[in-house]
Amino acid sequence: MDLFLVFDHGDGVLVGVFITLLIMSVATWAVAATKLFALIERRRATRHSMDAIARCHRASELETQLADRDDPTAALAQAGLRAVRDYRGPLEGDAEARQRLDEALIRGIRQALDRQETRLQAGQLLFATVGSLAPFVGLFGTVWGIYGALIDLSSAESVSMGLVAGPLGEALVATAAGLAAAIPAVLFFNLFNRSHRLYRQTLDAAAHDVHSLLMHDSTLPDWARAGQRRTDPSDDPRPTTRPVEA
């Protein structure tokens, strides 16, 4: 059946249904292709970052190794380093001081994990929306097309099989178009949802490694204090007093 007949003979509602389903389908495939390429690149970059984390034994080494990387695993490590550097409590001392540092570090890494989780879920809402709405949009087009066909038949002087089959066939195609848009969306939603769960396990492992590395680094207090001095404007050695005006 030539689908262009729907646009030639269908009314505005039926044409609008097909255009809506076409937009849904194109958007679904475009987002799926974008997410697929991003997933491949993200996994490749993550392997390099995980190897770098495994080679590091100090915060200074971790900072140097991951300074120019922007994948989610590197972002977790950078968030952990930033949490330690921004911490203004005691970096060494008794068990209570270590516990407070540990809580600040966990909080910083957890916030980074939440941000990466939000980034991973981008596009999933589109898949869920298309997968749930497209069949009903197609069904609406079918019902509307059948209604229009019956109205036309009621005013016809004679009824033949060709007069009935054509409009009804065009109307039923709307349901098929709705399913054609919905099925890939549901498939992509499930596939990427599973890949996100597996990747989240990788991020959890990376977060554990970063936390363990930083909490067992004996040079961490010196590294953090050095970074705080570089970023604290109160430690600027240049004079801050203005010259006395004559």
Tab-separated table of C-alpha atoms in Angstrom:
chain	number	residue	atom	x	y	z
A	1	MET	CA	0.000	0.000	0.000
A	2	ASP	CA	1.280	3.452	-0.912
A	3	LEU	CA	1.438	5.501	2.279
A	4	PHE	CA	1.455	8.704	0.270
A	5	LEU	CA	-2.205	8.032	-0.511
A	6	VAL	CA	-2.915	8.821	3.138
A	7	PHE	CA	-1.436	12.284	2.694
A	8	ASP	CA	-3.236	12.726	-0.620
A	9	HIS	CA	-6.702	11.600	0.474
A	10	GLY	CA	-6.659	11.735	4.277
A	11	ASP	CA	-8.032	14.660	6.223
A	12	GLY	CA	-5.951	16.950	8.435
A	13	VAL	CA	-6.346	14.841	11.579
A	14	LEU	CA	-5.149	11.625	9.949
A	15	VAL	CA	-2.238	13.409	8.285
A	16	GLY	CA	-1.350	14.997	11.618
A	17	VAL	CA	-1.302	11.568	13.249
A	18	PHE	CA	1.156	10.229	10.674
A	19	ILE	CA	3.375	13.309	10.931
A	20	THR	CA	3.409	12.991	14.726
A	21	LEU	CA	4.386	9.323	14.497
A	22	LEU	CA	7.070	10.149	11.939
A	23	ILE	CA	8.558	12.789	14.248
A	24	MET	CA	8.488	10.336	17.168
A	25	SER	CA	10.238	7.673	15.113
A	26	VAL	CA	12.933	10.006	13.771
A	27	ALA	CA	13.594	11.413	17.255
A	28	THR	CA	13.842	7.902	18.701
A	29	TRP	CA	16.411	6.719	16.180
A	30	ALA	CA	18.412	9.953	16.388
A	31	VAL	CA	18.644	9.826	20.191
A	32	ALA	CA	19.449	6.104	20.080
A	33	ALA	CA	22.319	6.668	17.650
A	34	THR	CA	23.663	9.527	19.767
A	35	LYS	CA	23.503	7.475	22.953
A	36	LEU	CA	25.141	4.495	21.254
A	37	PHE	CA	28.153	6.497	20.090
A	38	ALA	CA	28.390	8.172	23.505
A	39	LEU	CA	28.254	4.779	25.217
A	40	ILE	CA	31.077	3.385	23.082
A	41	GLU	CA	33.261	6.441	23.703
A	42	ARG	CA	32.425	6.463	27.406
A	43	ARG	CA	33.395	2.826	27.873
A	44	ARG	CA	36.683	3.368	26.053
A	45	ALA	CA	37.547	6.416	28.154
A	46	THR	CA	36.482	4.648	31.345
A	47	ARG	CA	38.932	1.812	30.754
A	48	HIS	CA	41.795	4.294	30.531
A	49	SER	CA	40.658	6.129	33.666
A	50	MET	CA	40.243	2.910	35.635
A	51	ASP	CA	43.752	1.854	34.639
A	52	ALA	CA	45.069	5.249	35.728
A	53	ILE	CA	43.329	4.964	39.107
A	54	ALA	CA	44.770	1.480	39.601
A	55	ARG	CA	48.302	2.779	38.944
A	56	CYS	CA	48.020	5.679	41.391
A	57	HIS	CA	48.866	5.464	45.077
A	58	ARG	CA	48.696	9.118	46.072
A	59	ALA	CA	46.333	12.020	45.586
A	60	SER	CA	48.995	13.994	43.743
A	61	GLU	CA	49.437	11.155	41.232
A	62	LEU	CA	45.680	10.821	40.774
A	63	GLU	CA	45.329	14.537	40.146
A	64	THR	CA	48.065	14.478	37.509
A	65	GLN	CA	46.819	11.350	35.737
A	66	LEU	CA	43.208	12.501	35.417
A	67	ALA	CA	43.680	16.238	35.014
A	68	ASP	CA	42.736	16.336	31.316
A	69	ARG	CA	40.058	13.625	31.279
A	70	ASP	CA	36.321	14.291	31.289
A	71	ASP	CA	34.722	10.841	31.357
A	72	PRO	CA	32.400	9.906	34.276
A	73	THR	CA	35.061	7.869	36.083
A	74	ALA	CA	37.543	10.724	35.966
A	75	ALA	CA	34.776	13.073	37.123
A	76	LEU	CA	34.279	10.912	40.221
A	77	ALA	CA	37.981	11.014	41.040
A	78	GLN	CA	38.135	14.756	40.474
A	79	ALA	CA	35.087	15.221	42.717
A	80	GLY	CA	36.807	13.234	45.467
A	81	LEU	CA	39.956	15.328	45.162
A	82	ARG	CA	37.900	18.506	45.203
A	83	ALA	CA	35.977	17.365	48.280
A	84	VAL	CA	39.237	16.822	50.190
A	85	ARG	CA	40.699	20.112	49.030
A	86	ASP	CA	37.540	22.045	49.959
A	87	TYR	CA	37.307	20.384	53.365
A	88	ARG	CA	38.174	22.881	56.075
A	89	GLY	CA	38.250	20.531	59.028
A	90	PRO	CA	41.309	18.730	60.402
A	91	LEU	CA	42.873	16.434	57.824
A	92	GLU	CA	44.705	14.327	60.376
A	93	GLY	CA	44.301	13.495	64.018
A	94	ASP	CA	42.105	11.186	66.034
A	95	ALA	CA	39.393	8.821	64.808
A	96	GLU	CA	36.708	11.497	64.989
A	97	ALA	CA	38.663	13.810	62.680
A	98	ARG	CA	39.186	10.972	60.212
A	99	GLN	CA	35.491	10.151	60.365
A	100	ARG	CA	34.523	13.715	59.468
A	101	LEU	CA	36.940	13.719	56.551
A	102	ASP	CA	35.539	10.380	55.424
A	103	GLU	CA	31.982	11.731	55.515
A	104	ALA	CA	32.961	14.806	53.481
A	105	LEU	CA	34.712	12.624	50.918
A	106	ILE	CA	31.782	10.234	50.613
A	107	ARG	CA	29.377	13.141	50.229
A	108	GLY	CA	31.429	14.667	47.417
A	109	ILE	CA	31.731	11.370	45.550
A	110	ARG	CA	28.042	10.590	46.050
A	111	GLN	CA	27.008	13.922	44.589
A	112	ALA	CA	29.224	13.274	41.575
A	113	LEU	CA	27.637	9.840	41.169
A	114	ASP	CA	24.171	11.394	41.183
A	115	ARG	CA	25.204	13.907	38.514
A	116	GLN	CA	26.626	11.172	36.302
A	117	GLU	CA	23.485	9.091	36.800
A	118	THR	CA	21.395	12.028	35.581
A	119	ARG	CA	23.607	12.357	32.514
A	120	LEU	CA	23.319	8.638	31.769
A	121	GLN	CA	19.516	8.796	31.896
A	122	ALA	CA	19.344	11.498	29.219
A	123	GLY	CA	17.085	10.324	26.412
A	124	GLN	CA	15.383	7.590	28.417
A	125	LEU	CA	12.345	9.797	28.961
A	126	LEU	CA	11.913	10.140	25.202
A	127	PHE	CA	12.046	6.362	24.728
A	128	ALA	CA	9.512	5.791	27.494
A	129	THR	CA	7.201	8.493	26.165
A	130	VAL	CA	7.264	7.266	22.573
A	131	GLY	CA	6.941	3.637	23.649
A	132	SER	CA	3.848	4.356	25.712
A	133	LEU	CA	2.100	6.997	23.580
A	134	ALA	CA	2.812	5.993	19.982
A	135	PRO	CA	0.423	2.975	19.952
A	136	PHE	CA	-2.399	5.143	21.257
A	137	VAL	CA	-1.654	7.880	18.728
A	138	GLY	CA	-1.795	5.268	15.974
A	139	LEU	CA	-5.004	3.820	17.397
A	140	PHE	CA	-6.551	7.270	17.469
A	141	GLY	CA	-5.660	7.689	13.788
A	142	THR	CA	-7.272	4.350	13.007
A	143	VAL	CA	-10.474	5.203	14.849
A	144	TRP	CA	-10.635	8.591	13.204
A	145	GLY	CA	-10.005	7.100	9.761
A	146	ILE	CA	-12.699	4.451	10.241
A	147	TYR	CA	-15.106	7.107	11.421
A	148	GLY	CA	-14.430	9.211	8.355
A	149	ALA	CA	-14.780	6.182	6.076
A	150	LEU	CA	-18.152	5.260	7.606
A	151	ILE	CA	-19.401	8.817	7.210
A	152	ASP	CA	-18.438	8.735	3.547
A	153	LEU	CA	-20.113	5.350	3.087
A	154	SER	CA	-23.333	6.577	4.653
A	155	SER	CA	-23.672	9.202	1.962
A	156	ALA	CA	-22.697	6.917	-0.929
A	157	GLU	CA	-25.409	5.742	-3.294
A	158	SER	CA	-23.882	2.280	-3.712
A	159	VAL	CA	-21.386	0.386	-1.583
A	160	SER	CA	-18.678	-1.818	-3.088
A	161	MET	CA	-15.722	-3.695	-1.639
A	162	GLY	CA	-13.255	-1.268	-3.217
A	163	LEU	CA	-15.074	1.691	-1.719
A	164	VAL	CA	-14.888	0.111	1.742
A	165	ALA	CA	-11.431	-1.486	1.672
A	166	GLY	CA	-9.471	1.578	0.583
A	167	PRO	CA	-10.373	4.001	3.398
A	168	LEU	CA	-10.403	1.286	6.043
A	169	GLY	CA	-6.979	0.049	4.935
A	170	GLU	CA	-5.559	3.560	5.146
A	171	ALA	CA	-7.009	3.920	8.635
A	172	LEU	CA	-5.569	0.613	9.849
A	173	VAL	CA	-2.120	1.618	8.667
A	174	ALA	CA	-2.115	4.243	11.437
A	175	THR	CA	-2.093	1.477	14.059
A	176	ALA	CA	0.802	-0.237	12.301
A	177	ALA	CA	2.674	3.079	12.161
A	178	GLY	CA	2.116	3.565	15.884
A	179	LEU	CA	3.548	0.136	16.617
A	180	ALA	CA	6.466	0.770	14.260
A	181	ALA	CA	7.350	3.866	16.271
A	182	ALA	CA	6.724	2.311	19.691
A	183	ILE	CA	8.524	-1.034	19.360
A	184	PRO	CA	12.030	0.411	18.699
A	185	ALA	CA	11.527	2.955	21.482
A	186	VAL	CA	10.705	0.220	24.006
A	187	LEU	CA	13.626	-1.868	22.765
A	188	PHE	CA	16.070	1.046	23.083
A	189	PHE	CA	14.721	1.899	26.524
A	190	ASN	CA	15.368	-1.632	27.799
A	191	LEU	CA	18.783	-1.963	26.139
A	192	PHE	CA	20.135	1.352	27.378
A	193	ASN	CA	18.583	0.858	30.791
A	194	ARG	CA	20.497	-2.404	31.141
A	195	SER	CA	23.728	-0.808	29.893
A	196	HIS	CA	23.250	2.003	32.414
A	197	ARG	CA	22.871	-0.484	35.276
A	198	LEU	CA	26.045	-2.269	34.240
A	199	TYR	CA	27.931	0.994	33.846
A	200	ARG	CA	26.682	2.166	37.234
A	201	GLN	CA	28.381	-0.877	38.741
A	202	THR	CA	31.622	0.267	37.109
A	203	LEU	CA	31.153	3.745	38.559
A	204	ASP	CA	30.487	2.293	42.006
A	205	ALA	CA	33.716	0.296	41.788
A	206	ALA	CA	35.625	3.398	40.676
A	207	ALA	CA	34.134	5.418	43.529
A	208	HIS	CA	35.230	2.754	46.019
A	209	ASP	CA	38.756	2.728	44.582
A	210	VAL	CA	39.034	6.522	44.738
A	211	HIS	CA	37.730	6.608	48.298
A	212	SER	CA	40.116	3.885	49.409
A	213	LEU	CA	43.091	5.549	47.703
A	214	LEU	CA	42.474	8.935	49.278
A	215	MET	CA	41.699	7.683	52.766
A	216	HIS	CA	44.869	5.551	52.845
A	217	ASP	CA	47.159	8.208	51.379
A	218	SER	CA	49.584	9.295	54.089
A	219	THR	CA	50.530	12.392	52.077
A	220	LEU	CA	46.913	13.543	51.715
A	221	PRO	CA	47.072	16.307	54.399
A	222	ASP	CA	50.159	17.891	52.833
A	223	TRP	CA	48.672	17.679	49.336
A	224	ALA	CA	45.362	19.205	50.456
A	225	ARG	CA	47.009	22.030	52.383
A	226	ALA	CA	49.216	22.844	49.399
A	227	GLY	CA	46.161	23.032	47.164
A	228	GLN	CA	44.294	25.171	49.673
A	229	ARG	CA	47.182	27.629	49.792
A	230	ARG	CA	47.155	27.881	45.981
A	231	THR	CA	43.437	28.658	45.903
A	232	ASP	CA	43.100	30.766	49.072
A	233	PRO	CA	43.347	34.468	48.176
A	234	SER	CA	44.252	35.301	51.783
A	235	ASP	CA	47.591	33.579	51.215
A	236	ASP	CA	48.504	35.829	48.295
A	237	PRO	CA	52.002	37.168	49.110
A	238	ARG	CA	51.445	40.371	47.180
A	239	PRO	CA	50.688	43.459	49.286
A	240	THR	CA	47.004	44.282	49.574
A	241	THR	CA	47.354	47.779	51.087
A	242	ARG	CA	46.795	50.731	48.856
A	243	PRO	CA	49.474	53.398	48.529
A	244	VAL	CA	48.911	56.490	50.609
A	245	GLU	CA	47.780	59.382	48.477
A	246	ALA	CA	49.714	62.621	48.825
